[in-house]
Coordinates of C-alpha atoms and ligand atoms in Angstrom, one line a residue:
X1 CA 9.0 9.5 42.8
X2 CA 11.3 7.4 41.0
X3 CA 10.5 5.4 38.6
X4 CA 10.7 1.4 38.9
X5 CA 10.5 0.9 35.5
X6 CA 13.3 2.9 34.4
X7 CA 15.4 2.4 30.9
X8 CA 17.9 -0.8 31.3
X9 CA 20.5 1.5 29.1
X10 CA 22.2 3.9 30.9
X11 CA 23.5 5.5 27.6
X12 CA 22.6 5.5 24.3
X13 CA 23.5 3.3 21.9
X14 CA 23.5 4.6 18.1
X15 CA 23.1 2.0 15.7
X16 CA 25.2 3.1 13.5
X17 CA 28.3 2.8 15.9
X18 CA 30.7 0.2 15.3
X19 CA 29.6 -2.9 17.3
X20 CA 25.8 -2.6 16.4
X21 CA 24.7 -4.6 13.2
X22 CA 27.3 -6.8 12.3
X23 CA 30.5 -6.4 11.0
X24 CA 29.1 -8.7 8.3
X25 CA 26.0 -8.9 8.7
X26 CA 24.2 -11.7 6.7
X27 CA 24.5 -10.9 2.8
X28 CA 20.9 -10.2 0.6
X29 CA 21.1 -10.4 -2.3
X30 CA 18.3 -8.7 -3.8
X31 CA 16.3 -9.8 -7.0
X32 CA 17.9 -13.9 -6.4
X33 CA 15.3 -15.9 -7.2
X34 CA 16.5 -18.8 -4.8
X35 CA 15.1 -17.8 -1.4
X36 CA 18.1 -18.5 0.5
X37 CA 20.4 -17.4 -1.5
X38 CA 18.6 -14.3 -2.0
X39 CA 18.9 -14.0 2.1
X40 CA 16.4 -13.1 4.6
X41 CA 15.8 -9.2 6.1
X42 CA 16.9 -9.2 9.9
X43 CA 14.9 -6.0 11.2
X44 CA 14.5 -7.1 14.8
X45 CA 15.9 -5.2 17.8
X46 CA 17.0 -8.3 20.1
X47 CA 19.9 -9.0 18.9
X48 CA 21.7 -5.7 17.1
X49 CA 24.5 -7.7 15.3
X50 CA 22.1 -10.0 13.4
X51 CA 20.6 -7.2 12.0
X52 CA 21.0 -6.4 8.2
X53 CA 18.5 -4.0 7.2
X54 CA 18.1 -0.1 8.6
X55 CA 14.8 0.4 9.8
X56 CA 12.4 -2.5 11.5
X57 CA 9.0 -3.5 11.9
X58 CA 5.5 -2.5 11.8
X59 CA 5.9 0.7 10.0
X60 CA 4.9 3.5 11.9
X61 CA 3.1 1.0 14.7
X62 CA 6.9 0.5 15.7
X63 CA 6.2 3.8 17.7
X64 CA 3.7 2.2 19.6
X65 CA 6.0 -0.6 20.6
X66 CA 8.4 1.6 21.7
X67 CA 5.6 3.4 23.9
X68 CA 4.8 -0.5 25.0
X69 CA 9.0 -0.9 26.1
X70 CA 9.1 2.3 27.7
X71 CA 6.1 2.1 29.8
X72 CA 6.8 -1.5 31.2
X73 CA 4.1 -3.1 29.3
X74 CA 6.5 -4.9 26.9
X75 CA 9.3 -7.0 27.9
X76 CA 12.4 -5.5 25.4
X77 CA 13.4 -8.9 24.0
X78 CA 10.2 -10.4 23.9
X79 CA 10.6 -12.8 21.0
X80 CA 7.4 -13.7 18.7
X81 CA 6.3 -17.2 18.5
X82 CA 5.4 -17.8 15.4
X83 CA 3.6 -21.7 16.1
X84 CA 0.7 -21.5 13.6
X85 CA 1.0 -18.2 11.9
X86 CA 2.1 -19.2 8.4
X87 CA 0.4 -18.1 5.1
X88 CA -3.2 -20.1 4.4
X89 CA -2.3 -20.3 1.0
X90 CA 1.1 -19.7 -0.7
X91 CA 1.8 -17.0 -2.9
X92 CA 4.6 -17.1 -5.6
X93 CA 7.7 -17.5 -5.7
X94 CA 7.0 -15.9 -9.2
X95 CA 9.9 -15.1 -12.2
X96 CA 9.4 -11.7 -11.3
X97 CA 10.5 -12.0 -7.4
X98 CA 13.8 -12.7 -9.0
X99 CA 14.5 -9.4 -11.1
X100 CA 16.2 -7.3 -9.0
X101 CA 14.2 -3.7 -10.4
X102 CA 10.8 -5.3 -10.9
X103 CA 10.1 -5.5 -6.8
X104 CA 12.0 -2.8 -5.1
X105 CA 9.5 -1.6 -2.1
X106 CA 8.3 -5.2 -0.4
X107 CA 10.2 -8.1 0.3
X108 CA 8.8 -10.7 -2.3
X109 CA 10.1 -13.5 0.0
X110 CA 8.4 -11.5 3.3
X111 CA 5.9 -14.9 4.1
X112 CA 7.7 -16.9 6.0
X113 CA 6.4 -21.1 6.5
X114 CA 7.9 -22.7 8.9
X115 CA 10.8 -24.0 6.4
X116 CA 11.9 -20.3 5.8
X117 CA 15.5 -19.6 6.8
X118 CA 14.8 -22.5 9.3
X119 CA 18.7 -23.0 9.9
X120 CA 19.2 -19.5 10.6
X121 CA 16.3 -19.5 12.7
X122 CA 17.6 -22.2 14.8
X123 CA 20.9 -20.7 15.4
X124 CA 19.0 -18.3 16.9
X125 CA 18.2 -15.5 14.0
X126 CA 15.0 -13.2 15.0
X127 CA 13.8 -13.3 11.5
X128 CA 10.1 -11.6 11.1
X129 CA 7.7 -12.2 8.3
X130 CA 7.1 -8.3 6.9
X131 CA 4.3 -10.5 4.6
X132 CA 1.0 -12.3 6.4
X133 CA -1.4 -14.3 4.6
X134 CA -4.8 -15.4 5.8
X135 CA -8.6 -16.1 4.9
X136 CA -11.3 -14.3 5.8
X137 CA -15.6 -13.7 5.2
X138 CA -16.2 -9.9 4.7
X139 CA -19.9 -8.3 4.2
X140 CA -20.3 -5.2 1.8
X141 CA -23.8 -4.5 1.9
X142 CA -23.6 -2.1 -1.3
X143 CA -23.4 -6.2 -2.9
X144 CA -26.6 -7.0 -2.2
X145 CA -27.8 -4.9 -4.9
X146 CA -26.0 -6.7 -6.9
X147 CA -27.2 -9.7 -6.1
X148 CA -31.2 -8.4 -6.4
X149 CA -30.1 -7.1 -9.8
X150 CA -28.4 -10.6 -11.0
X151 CA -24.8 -9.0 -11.4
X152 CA -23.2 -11.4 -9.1
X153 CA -24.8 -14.5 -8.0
X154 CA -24.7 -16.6 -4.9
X155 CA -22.5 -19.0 -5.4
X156 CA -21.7 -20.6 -2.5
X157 CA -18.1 -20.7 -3.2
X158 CA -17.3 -17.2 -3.8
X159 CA -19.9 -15.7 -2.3
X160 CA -22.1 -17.6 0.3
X161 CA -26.0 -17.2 1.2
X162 CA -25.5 -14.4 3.5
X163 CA -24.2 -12.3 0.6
X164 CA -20.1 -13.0 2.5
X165 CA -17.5 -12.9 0.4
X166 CA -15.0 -15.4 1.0
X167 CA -11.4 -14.1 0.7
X168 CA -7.8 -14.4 0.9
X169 CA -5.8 -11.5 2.1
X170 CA -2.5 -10.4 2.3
X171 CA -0.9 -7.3 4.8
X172 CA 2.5 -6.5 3.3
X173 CA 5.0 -4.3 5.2
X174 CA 6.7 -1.8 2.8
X175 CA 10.6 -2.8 2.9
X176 CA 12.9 -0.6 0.7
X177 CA 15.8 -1.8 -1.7
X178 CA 17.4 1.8 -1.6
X179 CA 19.8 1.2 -4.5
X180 CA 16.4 0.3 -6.4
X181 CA 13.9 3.0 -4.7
X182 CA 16.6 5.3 -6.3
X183 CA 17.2 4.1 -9.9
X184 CA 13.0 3.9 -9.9
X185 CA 12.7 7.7 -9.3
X186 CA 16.1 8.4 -11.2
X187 CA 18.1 10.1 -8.4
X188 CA 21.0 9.4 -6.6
X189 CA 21.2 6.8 -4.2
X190 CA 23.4 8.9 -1.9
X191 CA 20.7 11.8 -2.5
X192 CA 17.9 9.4 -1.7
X193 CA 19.4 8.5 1.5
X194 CA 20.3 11.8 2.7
X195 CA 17.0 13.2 2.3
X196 CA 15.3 10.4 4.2
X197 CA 18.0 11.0 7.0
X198 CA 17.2 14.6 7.4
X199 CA 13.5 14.4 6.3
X200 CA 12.5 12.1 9.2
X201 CA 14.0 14.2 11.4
X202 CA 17.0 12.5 11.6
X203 CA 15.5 9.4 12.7
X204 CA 17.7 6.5 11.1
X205 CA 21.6 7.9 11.2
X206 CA 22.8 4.5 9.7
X207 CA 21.3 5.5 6.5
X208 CA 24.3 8.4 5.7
X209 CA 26.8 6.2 8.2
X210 CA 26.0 2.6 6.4
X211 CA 26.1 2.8 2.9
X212 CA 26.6 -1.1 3.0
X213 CA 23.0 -1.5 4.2
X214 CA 20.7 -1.5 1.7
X215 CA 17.8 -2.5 2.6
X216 CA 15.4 0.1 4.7
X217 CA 12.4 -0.1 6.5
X218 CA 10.4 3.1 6.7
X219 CA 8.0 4.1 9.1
X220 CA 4.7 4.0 6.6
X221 CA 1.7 2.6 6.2
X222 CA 1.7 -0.5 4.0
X223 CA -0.8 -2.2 2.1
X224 CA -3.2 -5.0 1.9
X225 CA -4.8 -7.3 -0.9
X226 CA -7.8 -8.8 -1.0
X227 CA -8.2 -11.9 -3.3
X228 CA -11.4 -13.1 -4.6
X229 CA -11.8 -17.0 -6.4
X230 CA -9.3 -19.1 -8.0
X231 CA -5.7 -17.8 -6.8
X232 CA -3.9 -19.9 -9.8
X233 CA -6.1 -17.7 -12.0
X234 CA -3.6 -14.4 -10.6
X235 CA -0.3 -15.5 -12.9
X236 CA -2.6 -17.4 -15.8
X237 CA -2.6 -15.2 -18.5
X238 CA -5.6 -17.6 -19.9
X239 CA -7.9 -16.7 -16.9
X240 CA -9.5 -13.4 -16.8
X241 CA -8.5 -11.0 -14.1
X242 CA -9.6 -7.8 -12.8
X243 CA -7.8 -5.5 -10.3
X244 CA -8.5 -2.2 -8.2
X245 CA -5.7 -0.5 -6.6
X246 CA -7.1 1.5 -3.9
X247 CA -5.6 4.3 -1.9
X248 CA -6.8 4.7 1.5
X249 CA -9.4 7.4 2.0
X250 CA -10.6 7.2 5.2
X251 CA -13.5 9.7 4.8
X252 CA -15.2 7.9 2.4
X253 CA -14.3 4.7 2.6
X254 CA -15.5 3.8 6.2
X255 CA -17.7 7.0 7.1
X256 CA -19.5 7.6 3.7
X257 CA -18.1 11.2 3.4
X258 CA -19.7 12.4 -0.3
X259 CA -16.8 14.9 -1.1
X260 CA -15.2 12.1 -3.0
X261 CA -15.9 8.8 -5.3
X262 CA -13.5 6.6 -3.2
X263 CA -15.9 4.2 -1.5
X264 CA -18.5 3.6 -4.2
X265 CA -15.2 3.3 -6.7
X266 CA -14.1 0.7 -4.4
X267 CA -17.6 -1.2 -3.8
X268 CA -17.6 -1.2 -7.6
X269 CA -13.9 -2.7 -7.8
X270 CA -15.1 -5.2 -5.3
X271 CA -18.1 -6.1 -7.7
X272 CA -16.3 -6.4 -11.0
X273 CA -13.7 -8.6 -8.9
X274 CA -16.5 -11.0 -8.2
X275 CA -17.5 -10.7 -11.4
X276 CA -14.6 -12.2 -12.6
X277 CA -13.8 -14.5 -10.3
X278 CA -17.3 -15.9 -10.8
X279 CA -16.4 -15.9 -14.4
X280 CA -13.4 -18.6 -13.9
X281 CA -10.7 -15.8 -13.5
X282 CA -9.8 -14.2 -10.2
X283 CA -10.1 -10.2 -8.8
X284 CA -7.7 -8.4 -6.5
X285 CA -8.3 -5.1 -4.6
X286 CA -5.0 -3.6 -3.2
X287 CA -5.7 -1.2 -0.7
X288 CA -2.9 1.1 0.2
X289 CA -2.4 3.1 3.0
X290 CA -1.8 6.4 1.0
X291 CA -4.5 8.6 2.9
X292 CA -5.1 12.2 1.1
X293 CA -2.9 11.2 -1.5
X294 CA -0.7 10.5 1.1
X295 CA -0.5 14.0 2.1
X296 CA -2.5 13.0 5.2
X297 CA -5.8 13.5 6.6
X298 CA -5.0 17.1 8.6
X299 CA -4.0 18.4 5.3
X300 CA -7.1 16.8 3.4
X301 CA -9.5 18.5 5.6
X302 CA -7.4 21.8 5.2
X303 CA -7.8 21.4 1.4
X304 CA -11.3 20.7 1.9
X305 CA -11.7 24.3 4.0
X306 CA -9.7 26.3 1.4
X307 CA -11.8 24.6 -1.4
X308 CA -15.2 25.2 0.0
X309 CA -14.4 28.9 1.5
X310 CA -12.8 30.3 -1.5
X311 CA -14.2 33.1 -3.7
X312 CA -16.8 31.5 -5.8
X313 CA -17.0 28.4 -3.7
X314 CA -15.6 25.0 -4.2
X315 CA -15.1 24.9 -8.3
X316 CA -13.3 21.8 -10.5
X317 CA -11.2 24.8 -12.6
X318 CA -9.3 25.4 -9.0
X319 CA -9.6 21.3 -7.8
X320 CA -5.9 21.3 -7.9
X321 CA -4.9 24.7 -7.2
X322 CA -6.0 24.6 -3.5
X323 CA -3.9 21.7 -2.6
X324 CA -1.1 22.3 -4.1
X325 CA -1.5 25.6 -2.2
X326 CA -1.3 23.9 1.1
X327 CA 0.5 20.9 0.4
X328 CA 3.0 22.2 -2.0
X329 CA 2.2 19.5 -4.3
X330 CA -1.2 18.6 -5.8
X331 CA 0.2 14.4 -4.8
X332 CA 2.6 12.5 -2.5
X333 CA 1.7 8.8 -3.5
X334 CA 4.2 7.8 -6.4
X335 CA 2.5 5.3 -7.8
X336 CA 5.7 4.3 -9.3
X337 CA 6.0 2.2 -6.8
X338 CA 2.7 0.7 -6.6
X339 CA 3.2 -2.1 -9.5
X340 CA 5.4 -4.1 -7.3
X341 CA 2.6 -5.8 -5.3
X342 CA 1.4 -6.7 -8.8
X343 CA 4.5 -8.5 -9.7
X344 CA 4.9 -10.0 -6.0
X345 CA 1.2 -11.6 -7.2
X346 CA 2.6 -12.5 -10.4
X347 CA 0.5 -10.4 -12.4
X348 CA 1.6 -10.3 -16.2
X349 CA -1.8 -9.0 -17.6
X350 CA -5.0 -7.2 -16.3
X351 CA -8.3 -7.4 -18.4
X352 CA -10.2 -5.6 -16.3
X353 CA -8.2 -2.8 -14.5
X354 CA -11.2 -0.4 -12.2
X355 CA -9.3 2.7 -12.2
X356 CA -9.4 6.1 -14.1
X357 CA -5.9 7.3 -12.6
X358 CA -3.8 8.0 -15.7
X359 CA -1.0 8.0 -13.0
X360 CA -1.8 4.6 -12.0
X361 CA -2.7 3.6 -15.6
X362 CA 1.1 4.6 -16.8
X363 CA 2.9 3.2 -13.6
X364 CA 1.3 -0.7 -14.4
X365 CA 1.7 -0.6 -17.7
X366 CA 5.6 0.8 -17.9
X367 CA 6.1 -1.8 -15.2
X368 CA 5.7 -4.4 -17.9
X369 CA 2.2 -5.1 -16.8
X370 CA -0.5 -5.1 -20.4
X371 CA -3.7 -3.4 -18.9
X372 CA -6.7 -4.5 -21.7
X373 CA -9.5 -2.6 -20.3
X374 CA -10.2 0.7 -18.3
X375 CA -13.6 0.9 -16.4
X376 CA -14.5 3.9 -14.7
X377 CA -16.9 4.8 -12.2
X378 CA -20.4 4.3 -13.4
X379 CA -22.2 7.7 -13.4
X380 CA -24.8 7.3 -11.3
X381 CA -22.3 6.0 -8.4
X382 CA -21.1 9.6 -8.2
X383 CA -22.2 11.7 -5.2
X384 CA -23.0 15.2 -6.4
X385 CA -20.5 17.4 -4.3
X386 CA -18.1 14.7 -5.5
X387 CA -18.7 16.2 -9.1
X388 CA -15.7 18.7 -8.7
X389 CA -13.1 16.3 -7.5
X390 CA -14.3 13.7 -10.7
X391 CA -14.3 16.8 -13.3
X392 CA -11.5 18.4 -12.1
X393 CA -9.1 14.8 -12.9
X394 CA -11.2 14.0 -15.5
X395 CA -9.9 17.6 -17.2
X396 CA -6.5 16.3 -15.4
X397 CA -6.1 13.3 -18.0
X398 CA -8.2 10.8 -15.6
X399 CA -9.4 8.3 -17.9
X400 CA -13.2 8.7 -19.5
X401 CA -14.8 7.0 -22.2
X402 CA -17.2 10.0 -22.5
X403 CA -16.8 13.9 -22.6
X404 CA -13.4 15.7 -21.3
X405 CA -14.7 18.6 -19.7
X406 CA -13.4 22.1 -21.1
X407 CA -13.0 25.2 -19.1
X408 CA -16.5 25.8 -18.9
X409 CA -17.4 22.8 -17.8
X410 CA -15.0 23.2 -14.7
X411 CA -15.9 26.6 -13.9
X412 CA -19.6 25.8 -13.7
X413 CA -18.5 22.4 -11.7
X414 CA -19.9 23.8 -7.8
X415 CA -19.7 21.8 -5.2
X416 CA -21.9 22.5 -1.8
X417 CA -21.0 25.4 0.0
X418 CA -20.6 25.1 4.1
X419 CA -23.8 25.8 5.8
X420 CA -26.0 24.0 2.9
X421 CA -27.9 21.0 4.1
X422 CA -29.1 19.3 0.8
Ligands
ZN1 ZN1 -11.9 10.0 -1.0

């Protein structure tokens, strides 16, 4: 039977043939601190020579909207109306949105209110926000042991008298400056894009064919922030503020998997955010969507197998060992990139910073960012088969205000073995 909804194309168009994106496309000028001037990222598909930026929208989801085109459920130039859907509050523009290698992996200017590039717009210009801003009430029930305990209050402003916490939050698109995606890592710019070419499976020619471009949207997982009180309090370096960054671990985070500290390290990010907030200063959680150390979940659960079936079972001293025997690598989630979102916030200082990662400690802080406090997990928010994961980094250079554990320690560090029940 033949299809009625077959392609419009008869042939394939590559975009990086002559013809598609403009000649000249419009100019961005990354790191200007004028908006306009700086230019705006032109990612969408409807009209090819308007675009200036390899790549486009949604991340990965932009698979799904292909699947949405192809299967008739999606008109191919459907054009978003945008009536309504600016930010609730505004973030920035901070000093640091214009300095070009302090925000290279989000477009600081990604928001867009109904006066952005409104002249371009008008002519016709498919410009998408890659930035959306909105409010929201969200219940962590951990809190309300908190609250019983008097370490956060109800306050009615912050947090309501069902135990809500009222938030702003922020889903930001990842959008690449290649020319300072490369200089961060200290390669080649021609090397960076060449390896993204063939590492994606060849997925974005104009990369190699359109040096000129510079700007790239890959198909990842972005991130989001959650704000809690005073958002003037972010950038004031006389406010206090505390901040989690978070990567996505899906396990523990939403289904209360006890391999790992992630969720009750995040519930406690959440509760020292309030903390401050309710203190006169403001917190921020950044949740990234970096799951398994961004080696993904089907080789997490591999690790996990090796770990727990090896000879002597699941021990701290070979924590490491056993992913970077599957993965290659022990971690995928350069967090050198990570202190952007904290620059697109305007943050210049960090009192309270709820994180033991010495990887994420040294990222902030060479960023320019001072950090004046590390707090780790407490102990008794530790799961027990969670001991070897917390041992293992803690031997790794993880930050602890108490003991380092020595080889011993590590090699009598035993998690559950498959088949126990307690
Ligand atoms: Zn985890």
């Amino acid at each position: 039977m033949t299809s009625a909804r077959s392609p419009q194309h008869k042939h394939i168009v590559l975009t990086s043939h002559p013809g598609n994106f403009g000649h000249k496309p419009l100019a961005i000028q990354w790191g200007h601190p004028d908006r306009d001037e700086r230019g705006p990222v032109v990612a969408t598909l409807g009209n090819k020579s308007h675009r200036n930026a390899i790549g486009t929208h949604s991340g990965g989801y932009a698979v799904y909207r292909a699947l949405a085109i192809a299967s008739g459920s999606l008109e191919r130039d459907h054009r978003a109306d945008l009536t309504n859907t600016s930010p609730t509050v505004a973030i920035g523009p901070h000093p640091s949105w214009g300095m070009p290698d302090k925000i290279v992996s989000l477009d600081p200017f990604g928001a867009l209110d109904h006066d952005s590039f409104a002249d371009l717009r008008a002519q016709g210009y498919d410009i998408r926000p890659s930035i959306a801003i909105t409010k929201a009430h969200i219940n962590i029930p951990e809190l309300q042991e908190a609250v019983t305990q008097g370490r956060v209050k109800v306050d009615g402003k912050i947090m309501n008298q069902r135990g809500e916490l009222l938030v702003t939050k922020a889903a930001v698109e990842p959008v690449w400056y290649l020319p300072g995606i490369a200089q961060r890592f200290g390669v080649l710019e021609s090397d960076l894009r060449r390896t993204l070419f063939e590492q994606t499976g060849g997925m974005f020619p104009e990369l190699v064919t359109r040096p000129d471009l510079q700007v790239f949207l890959p198909p990842i997982g972005g991130l989001t922030v959650y704000i809690l009180g005073d958002m003037e309090a972010i950038a004031d370096p006389n406010r206090p503020l505390a901040v989690r960054i978070h990567d996505e671990c899906n396990g523990s985070d939403v289904f209360g998997s006890d391999i790992c500290t992630c969720r009750p390290y995040l519930v406690h990010g959440i509760e020292v955010a309030l903390q401050t907030a309710q203190a006169g200063g403001a917190g921020v959680i950044i949740y990234a969507r970096k799951e398994g150390r961004a080696l993904g979940e089907v080789t997490k659960f591999l690790v996990y197998n090796a770990r727990k079936r090896q000879e002597g079972g699941d021990r701290a001293d070979t924590y490491f060992t056993r992913t970077e025997c599957v993965a290659g690598v022990q971690d995928m989630r350069f967090q050198e990139l990570m202190p952007d979102v904290m620059h697109w916030l305007g943050i210049s200082r960090i009192d309270h910073f709820v994180s033991m990662s010495n990887l994420k400690y040294d990222a902030v802080v060479q960023s320019g960012i001072e950090i004046v406090e590390r707090i780790s997990i407490p102990d008794e928010l530790i799961p027990a088969d969670a001991q070897v994961e917390m041992n293992a980094k803690k031997a790794a250079g993880y930050f602890t205000p108490g003991k380092v554990p020595d080889e011993a320690d590590l090699s009598r560090t035993i998690g559950r073995q498959y088949g126990e029940i307690e």
